[in-house]
PDB file of C-alpha atoms and ligand atoms in Angstrom:
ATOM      1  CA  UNK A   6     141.299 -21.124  12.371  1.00 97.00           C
ATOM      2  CA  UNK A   7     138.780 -23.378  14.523  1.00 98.00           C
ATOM      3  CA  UNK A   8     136.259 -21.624  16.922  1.00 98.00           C
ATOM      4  CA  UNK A   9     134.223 -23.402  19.787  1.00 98.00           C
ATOM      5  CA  UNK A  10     131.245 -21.462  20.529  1.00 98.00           C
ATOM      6  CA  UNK A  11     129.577 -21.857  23.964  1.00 98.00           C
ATOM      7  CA  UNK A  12     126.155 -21.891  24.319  1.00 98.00           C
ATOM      8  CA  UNK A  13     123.312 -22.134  27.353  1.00 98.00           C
ATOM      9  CA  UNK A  14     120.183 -21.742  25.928  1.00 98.00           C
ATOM     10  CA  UNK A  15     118.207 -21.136  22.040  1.00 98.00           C
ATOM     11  CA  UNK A  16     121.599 -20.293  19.997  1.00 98.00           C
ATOM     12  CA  UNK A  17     120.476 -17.758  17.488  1.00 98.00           C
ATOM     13  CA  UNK A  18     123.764 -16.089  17.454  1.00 98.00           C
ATOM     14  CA  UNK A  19     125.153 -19.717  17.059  1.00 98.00           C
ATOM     15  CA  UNK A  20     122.745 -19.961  13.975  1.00 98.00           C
ATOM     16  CA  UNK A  21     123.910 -16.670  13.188  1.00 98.00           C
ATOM     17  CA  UNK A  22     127.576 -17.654  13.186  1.00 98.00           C
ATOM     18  CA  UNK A  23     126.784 -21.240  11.279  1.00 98.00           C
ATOM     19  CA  UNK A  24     124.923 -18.923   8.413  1.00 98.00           C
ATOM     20  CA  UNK A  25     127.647 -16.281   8.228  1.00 98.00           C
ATOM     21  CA  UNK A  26     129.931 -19.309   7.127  1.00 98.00           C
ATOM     22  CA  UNK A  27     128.099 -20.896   4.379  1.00 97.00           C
ATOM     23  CA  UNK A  28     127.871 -17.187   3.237  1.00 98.00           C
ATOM     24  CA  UNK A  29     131.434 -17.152   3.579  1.00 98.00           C
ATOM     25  CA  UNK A  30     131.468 -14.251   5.823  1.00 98.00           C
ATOM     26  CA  UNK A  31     133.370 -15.912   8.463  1.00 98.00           C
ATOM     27  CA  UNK A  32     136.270 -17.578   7.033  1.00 98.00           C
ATOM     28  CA  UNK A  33     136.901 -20.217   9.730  1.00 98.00           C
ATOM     29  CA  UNK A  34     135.525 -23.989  10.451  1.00 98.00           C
ATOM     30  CA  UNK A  35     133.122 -23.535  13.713  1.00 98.00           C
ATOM     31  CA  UNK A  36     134.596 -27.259  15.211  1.00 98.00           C
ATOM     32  CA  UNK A  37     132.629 -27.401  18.428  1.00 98.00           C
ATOM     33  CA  UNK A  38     129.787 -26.470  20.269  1.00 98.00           C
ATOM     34  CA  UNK A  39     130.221 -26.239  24.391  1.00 98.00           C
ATOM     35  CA  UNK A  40     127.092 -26.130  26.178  1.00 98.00           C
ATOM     36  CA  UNK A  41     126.431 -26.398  30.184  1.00 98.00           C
ATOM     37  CA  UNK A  42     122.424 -27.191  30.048  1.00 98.00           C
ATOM     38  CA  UNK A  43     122.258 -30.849  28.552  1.00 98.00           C
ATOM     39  CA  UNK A  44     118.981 -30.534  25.777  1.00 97.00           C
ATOM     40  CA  UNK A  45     119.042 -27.074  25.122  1.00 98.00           C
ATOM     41  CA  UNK A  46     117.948 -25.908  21.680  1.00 98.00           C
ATOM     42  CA  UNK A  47     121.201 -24.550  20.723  1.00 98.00           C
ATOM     43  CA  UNK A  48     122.264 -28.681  21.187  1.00 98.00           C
ATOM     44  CA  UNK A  49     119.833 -28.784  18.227  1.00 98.00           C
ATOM     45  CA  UNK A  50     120.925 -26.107  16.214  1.00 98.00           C
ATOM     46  CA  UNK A  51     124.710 -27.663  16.229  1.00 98.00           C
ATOM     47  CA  UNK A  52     123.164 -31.051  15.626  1.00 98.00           C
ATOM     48  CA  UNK A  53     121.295 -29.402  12.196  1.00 98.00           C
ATOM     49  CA  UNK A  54     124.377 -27.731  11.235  1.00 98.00           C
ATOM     50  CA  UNK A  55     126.615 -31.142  11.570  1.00 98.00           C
ATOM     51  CA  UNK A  56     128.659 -29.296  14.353  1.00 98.00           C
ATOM     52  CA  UNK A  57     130.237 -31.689  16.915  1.00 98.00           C
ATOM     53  CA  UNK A  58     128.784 -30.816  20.692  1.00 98.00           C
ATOM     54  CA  UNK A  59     129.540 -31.293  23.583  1.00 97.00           C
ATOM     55  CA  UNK A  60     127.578 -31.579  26.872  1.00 98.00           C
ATOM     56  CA  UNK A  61     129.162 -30.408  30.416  1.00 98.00           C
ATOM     57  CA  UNK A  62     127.743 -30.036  32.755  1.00 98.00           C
ATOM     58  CA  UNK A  63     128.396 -27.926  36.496  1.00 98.00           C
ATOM     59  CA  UNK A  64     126.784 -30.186  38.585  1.00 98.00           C
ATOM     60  CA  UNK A  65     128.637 -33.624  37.302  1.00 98.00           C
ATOM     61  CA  UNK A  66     132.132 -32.326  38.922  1.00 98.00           C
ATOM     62  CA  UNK A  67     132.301 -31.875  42.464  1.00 98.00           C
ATOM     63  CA  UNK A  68     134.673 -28.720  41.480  1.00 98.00           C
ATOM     64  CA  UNK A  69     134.631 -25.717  38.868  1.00 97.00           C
ATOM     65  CA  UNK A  70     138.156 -26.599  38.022  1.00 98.00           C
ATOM     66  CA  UNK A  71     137.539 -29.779  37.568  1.00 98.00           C
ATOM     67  CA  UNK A  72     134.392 -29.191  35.553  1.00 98.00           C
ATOM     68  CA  UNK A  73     136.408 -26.231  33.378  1.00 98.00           C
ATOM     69  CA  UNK A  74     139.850 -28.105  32.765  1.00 98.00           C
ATOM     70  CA  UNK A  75     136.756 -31.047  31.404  1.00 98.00           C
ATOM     71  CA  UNK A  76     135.890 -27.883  28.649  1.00 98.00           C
ATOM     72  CA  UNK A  77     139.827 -27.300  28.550  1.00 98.00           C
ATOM     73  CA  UNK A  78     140.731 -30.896  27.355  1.00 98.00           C
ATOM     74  CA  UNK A  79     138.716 -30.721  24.552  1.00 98.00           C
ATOM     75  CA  UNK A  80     139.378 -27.461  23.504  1.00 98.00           C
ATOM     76  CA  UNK A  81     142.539 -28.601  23.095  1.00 98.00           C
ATOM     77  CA  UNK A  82     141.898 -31.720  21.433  1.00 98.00           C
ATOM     78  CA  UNK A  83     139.831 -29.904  18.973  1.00 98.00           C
ATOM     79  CA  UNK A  84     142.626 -27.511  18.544  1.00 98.00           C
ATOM     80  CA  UNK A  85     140.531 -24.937  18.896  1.00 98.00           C
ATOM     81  CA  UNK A  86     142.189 -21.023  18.199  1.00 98.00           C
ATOM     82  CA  UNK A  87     138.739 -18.960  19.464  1.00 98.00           C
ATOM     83  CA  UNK A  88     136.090 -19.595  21.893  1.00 98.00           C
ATOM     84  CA  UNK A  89     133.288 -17.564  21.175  1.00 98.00           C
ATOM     85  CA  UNK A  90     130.645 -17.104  24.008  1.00 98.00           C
ATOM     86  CA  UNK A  91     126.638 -16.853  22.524  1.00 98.00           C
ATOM     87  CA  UNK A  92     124.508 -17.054  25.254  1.00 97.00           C
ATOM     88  CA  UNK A  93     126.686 -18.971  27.683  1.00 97.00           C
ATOM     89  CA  UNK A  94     125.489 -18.107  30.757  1.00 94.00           C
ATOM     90  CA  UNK A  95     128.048 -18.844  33.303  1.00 96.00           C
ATOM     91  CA  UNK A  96     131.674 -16.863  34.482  1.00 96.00           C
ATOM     92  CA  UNK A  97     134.619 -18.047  33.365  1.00 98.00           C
ATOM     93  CA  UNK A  98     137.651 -18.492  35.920  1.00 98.00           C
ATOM     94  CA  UNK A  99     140.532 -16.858  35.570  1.00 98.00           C
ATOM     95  CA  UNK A 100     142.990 -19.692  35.321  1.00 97.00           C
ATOM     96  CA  UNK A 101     140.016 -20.774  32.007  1.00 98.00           C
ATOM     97  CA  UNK A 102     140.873 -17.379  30.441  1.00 98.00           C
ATOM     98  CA  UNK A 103     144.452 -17.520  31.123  1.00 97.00           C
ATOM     99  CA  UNK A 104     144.414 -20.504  29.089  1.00 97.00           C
ATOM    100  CA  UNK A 105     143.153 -18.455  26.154  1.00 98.00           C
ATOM    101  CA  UNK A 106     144.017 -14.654  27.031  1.00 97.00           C
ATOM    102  CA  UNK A 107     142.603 -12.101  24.490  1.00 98.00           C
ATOM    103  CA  UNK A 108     141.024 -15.191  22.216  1.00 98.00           C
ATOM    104  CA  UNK A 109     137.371 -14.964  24.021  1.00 98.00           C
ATOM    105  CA  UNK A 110     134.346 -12.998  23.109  1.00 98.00           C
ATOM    106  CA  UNK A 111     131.365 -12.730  24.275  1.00 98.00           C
ATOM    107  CA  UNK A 112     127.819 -10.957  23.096  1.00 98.00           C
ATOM    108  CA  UNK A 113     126.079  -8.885  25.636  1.00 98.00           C
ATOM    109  CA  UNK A 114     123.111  -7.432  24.830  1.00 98.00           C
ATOM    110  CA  UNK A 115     122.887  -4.075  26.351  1.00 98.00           C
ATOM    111  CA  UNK A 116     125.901  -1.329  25.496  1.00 98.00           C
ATOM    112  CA  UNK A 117     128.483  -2.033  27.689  1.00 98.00           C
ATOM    113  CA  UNK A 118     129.391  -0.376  30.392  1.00 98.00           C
ATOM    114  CA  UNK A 119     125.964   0.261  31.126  1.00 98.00           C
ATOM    115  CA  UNK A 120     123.827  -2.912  32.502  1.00 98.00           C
ATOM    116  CA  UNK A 121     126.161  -5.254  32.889  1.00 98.00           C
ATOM    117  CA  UNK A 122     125.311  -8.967  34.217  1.00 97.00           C
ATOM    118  CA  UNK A 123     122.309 -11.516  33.165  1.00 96.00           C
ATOM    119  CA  UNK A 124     119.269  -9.271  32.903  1.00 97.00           C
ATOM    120  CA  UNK A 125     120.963  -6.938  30.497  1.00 98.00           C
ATOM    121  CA  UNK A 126     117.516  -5.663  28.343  1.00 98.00           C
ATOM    122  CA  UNK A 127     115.029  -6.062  31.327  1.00 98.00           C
ATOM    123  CA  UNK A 128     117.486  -3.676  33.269  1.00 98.00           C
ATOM    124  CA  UNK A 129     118.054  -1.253  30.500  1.00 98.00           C
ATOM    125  CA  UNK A 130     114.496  -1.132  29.414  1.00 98.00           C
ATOM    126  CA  UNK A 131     113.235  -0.618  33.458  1.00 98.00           C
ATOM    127  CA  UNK A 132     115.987   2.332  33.679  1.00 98.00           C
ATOM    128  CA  UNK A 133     114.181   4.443  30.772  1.00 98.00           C
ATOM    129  CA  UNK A 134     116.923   4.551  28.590  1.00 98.00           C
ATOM    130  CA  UNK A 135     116.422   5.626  25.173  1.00 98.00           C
ATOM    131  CA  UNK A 136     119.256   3.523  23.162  1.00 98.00           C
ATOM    132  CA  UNK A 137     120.804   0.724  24.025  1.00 99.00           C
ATOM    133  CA  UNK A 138     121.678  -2.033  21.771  1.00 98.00           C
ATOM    134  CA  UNK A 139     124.656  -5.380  21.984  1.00 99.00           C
ATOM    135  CA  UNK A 140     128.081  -5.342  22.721  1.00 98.00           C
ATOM    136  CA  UNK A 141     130.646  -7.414  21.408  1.00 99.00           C
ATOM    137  CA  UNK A 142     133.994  -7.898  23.686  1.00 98.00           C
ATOM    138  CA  UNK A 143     136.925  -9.583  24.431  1.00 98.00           C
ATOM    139  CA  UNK A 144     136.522 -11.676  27.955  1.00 98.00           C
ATOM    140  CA  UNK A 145     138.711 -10.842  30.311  1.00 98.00           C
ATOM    141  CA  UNK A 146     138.633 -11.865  34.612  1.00 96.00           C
ATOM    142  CA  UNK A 147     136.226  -8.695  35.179  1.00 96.00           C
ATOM    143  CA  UNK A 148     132.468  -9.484  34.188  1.00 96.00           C
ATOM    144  CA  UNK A 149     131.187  -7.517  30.891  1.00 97.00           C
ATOM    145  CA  UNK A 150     134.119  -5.120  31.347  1.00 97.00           C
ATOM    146  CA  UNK A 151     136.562  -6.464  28.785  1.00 98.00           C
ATOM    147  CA  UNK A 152     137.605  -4.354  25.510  1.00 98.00           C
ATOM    148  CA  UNK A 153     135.194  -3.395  23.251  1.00 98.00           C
ATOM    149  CA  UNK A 154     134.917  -4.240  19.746  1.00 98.00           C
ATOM    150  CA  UNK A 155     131.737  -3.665  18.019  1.00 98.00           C
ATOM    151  CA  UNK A 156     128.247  -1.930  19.452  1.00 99.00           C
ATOM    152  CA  UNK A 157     125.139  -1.595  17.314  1.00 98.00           C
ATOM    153  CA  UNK A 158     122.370   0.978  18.716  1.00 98.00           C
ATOM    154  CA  UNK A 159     118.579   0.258  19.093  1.00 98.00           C
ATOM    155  CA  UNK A 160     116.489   2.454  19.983  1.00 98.00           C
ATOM    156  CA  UNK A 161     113.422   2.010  22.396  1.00 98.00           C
ATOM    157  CA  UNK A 162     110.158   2.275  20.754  1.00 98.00           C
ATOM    158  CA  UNK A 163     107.874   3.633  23.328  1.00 98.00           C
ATOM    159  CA  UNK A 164     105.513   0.235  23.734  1.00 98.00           C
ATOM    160  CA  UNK A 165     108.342  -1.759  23.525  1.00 98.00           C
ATOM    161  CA  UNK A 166     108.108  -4.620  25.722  1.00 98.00           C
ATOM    162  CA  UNK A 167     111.140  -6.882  27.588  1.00 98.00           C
ATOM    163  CA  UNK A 168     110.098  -9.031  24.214  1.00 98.00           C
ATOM    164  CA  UNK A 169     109.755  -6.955  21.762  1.00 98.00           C
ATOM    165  CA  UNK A 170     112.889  -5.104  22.483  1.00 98.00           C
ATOM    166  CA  UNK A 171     114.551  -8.299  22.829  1.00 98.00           C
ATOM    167  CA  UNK A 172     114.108  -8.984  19.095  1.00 98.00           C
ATOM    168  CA  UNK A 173     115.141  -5.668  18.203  1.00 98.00           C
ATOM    169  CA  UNK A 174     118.566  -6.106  19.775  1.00 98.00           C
ATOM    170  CA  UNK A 175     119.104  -9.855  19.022  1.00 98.00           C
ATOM    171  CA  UNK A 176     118.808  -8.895  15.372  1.00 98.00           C
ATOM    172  CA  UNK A 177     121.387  -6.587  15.598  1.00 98.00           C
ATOM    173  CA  UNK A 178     123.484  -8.920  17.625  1.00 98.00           C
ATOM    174  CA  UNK A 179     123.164 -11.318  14.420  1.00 98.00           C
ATOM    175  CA  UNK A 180     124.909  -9.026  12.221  1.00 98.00           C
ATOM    176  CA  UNK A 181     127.402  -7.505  14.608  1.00 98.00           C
ATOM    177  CA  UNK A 182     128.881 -10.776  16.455  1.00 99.00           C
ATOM    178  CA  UNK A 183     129.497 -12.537  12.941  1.00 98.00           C
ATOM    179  CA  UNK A 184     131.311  -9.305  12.104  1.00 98.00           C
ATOM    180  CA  UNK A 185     133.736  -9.244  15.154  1.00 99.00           C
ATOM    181  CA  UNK A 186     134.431 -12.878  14.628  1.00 99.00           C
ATOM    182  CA  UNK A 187     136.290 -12.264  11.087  1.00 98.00           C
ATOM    183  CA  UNK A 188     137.593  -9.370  12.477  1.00 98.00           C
ATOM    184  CA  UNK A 189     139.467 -11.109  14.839  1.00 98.00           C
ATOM    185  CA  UNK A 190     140.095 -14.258  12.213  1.00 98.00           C
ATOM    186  CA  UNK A 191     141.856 -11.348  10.255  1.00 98.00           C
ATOM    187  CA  UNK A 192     144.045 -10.171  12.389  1.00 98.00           C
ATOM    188  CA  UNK A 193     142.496  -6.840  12.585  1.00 98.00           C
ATOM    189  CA  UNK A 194     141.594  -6.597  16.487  1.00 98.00           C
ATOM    190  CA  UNK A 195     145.020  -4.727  18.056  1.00 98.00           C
ATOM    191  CA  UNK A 196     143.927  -4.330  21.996  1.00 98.00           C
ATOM    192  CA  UNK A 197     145.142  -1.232  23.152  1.00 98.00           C
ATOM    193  CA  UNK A 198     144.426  -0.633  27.033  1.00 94.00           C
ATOM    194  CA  UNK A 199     140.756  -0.552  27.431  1.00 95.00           C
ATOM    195  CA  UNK A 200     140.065   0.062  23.232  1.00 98.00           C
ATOM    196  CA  UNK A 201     140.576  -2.350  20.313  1.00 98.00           C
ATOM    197  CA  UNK A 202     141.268  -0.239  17.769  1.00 98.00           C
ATOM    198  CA  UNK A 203     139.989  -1.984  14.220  1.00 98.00           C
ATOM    199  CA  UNK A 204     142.618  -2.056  11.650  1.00 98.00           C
TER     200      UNK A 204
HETATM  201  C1  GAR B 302     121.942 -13.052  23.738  1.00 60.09           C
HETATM  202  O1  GAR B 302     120.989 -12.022  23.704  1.00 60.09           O
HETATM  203  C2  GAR B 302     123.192 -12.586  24.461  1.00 60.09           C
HETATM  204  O2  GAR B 302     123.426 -11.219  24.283  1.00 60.09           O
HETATM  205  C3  GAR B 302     122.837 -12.902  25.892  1.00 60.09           C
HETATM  206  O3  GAR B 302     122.181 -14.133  25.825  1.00 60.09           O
HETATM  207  C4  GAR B 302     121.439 -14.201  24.614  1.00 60.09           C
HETATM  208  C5  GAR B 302     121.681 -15.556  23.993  1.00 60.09           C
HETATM  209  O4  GAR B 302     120.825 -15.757  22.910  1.00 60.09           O
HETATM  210  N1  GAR B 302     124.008 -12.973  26.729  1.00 60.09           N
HETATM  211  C6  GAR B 302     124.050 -12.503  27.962  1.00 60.09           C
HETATM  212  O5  GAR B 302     123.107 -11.989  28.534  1.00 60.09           O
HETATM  213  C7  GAR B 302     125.401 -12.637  28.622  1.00 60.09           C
HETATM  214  N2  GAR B 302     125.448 -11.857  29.832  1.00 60.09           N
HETATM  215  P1  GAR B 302     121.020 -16.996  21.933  1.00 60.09           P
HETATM  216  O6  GAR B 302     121.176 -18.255  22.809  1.00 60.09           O
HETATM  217  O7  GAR B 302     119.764 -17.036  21.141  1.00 60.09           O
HETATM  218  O8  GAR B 302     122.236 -16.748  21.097  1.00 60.09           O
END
């Protein structure tokens, strides 16, 4: 199996995913990185890991399609089986997850469906709530809404800041997103309405 992962920004979970193969714990080759913001550091994660990458940017097409079926080409040239979303900070279209229905995942980090969208701990952590934690799911045309597959909880430590509870969660999101990647590499993700049940 060959995975893409998408990236906008630092790329620990890419990181996460590049160390989870040399232990072996993901059984696939990770053939491309996809990222949007030309120079970001998850550009120099992929670079350190030997990972081919790939720069696209929005604002070089004068049309999303354009600028997606760009992503699409080499995706496909790559033969690439699972596109894996870590930190990718942009929708998808529909006619992009068409392409590759039920074979995108994404990391949120707040426990879906509660705080959906880009400000996922700020929001959760200005509510009050007392858990929250990441949320692995498939992608589907509705944002953050798509089946589940794995959650990991965190609780709020009273003088936790937007940072501090940040860490908390992406270390969790390290060991869960990994997970649900060889889950799906085995087979072992049946989508059932709303629920992926784990076989
Ligand atoms: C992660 O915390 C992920 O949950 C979040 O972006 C961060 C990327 O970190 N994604 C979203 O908020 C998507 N709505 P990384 O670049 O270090 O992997």
């Amino acid at each position: 199996m060959r995975i893409a992962v998408f990236c906008s920004g630092s790329g620990t979970n890419l990181e996460a995913m590049v160390n989870a193969q040399k232990r072996g714990d993901i059984k696939a080759e990770i053939a491309l990185v996809v990222s949007d913001v030309a120079g970001c550091f998850a550009l120099k994660r992929a670079e350190k890991a030997g990972i081919k990458a790939l720069v696209v940017e929005r604002k070089k097409f004068s049309s999303g399609k354009e600028f997606e079926s760009e992503i699409l080409k080499s995706l496909q040239k790559e033969k690439v089986d699972l596109v894996v979303l870590a930190g990718y900070m942009r929708l998808l279209s529909a006619d992009f997850i068409k392409e590759y229905r039920n074979k995108i995942l994404n990391i949120h980090p707040a426990l879906l469906p509660s705080f959906k969208g880009t400000h996922g701990i700020k929001d959760a952590l200005e509510y009050g709530v007392k858990i929250t934690g990441p949320t692995v799911h498939f992608v589907t045309e509705d944002m953050d809404a798509g089946p589940i597959i794995l959650q990991s909880a965190v609780t709020v430590a009273e003088d936790d800041t937007e940072e501090t509870l940040a860490e908390s969660i992406h270390k969790e999101e390290h060991k869960i997103y990994p997970r649900a990647v060889q889950l799906f590499i085995e087979g072992r993700l049946k989508i059932e309405g709303s629920r992926v049940r784990i076989l």
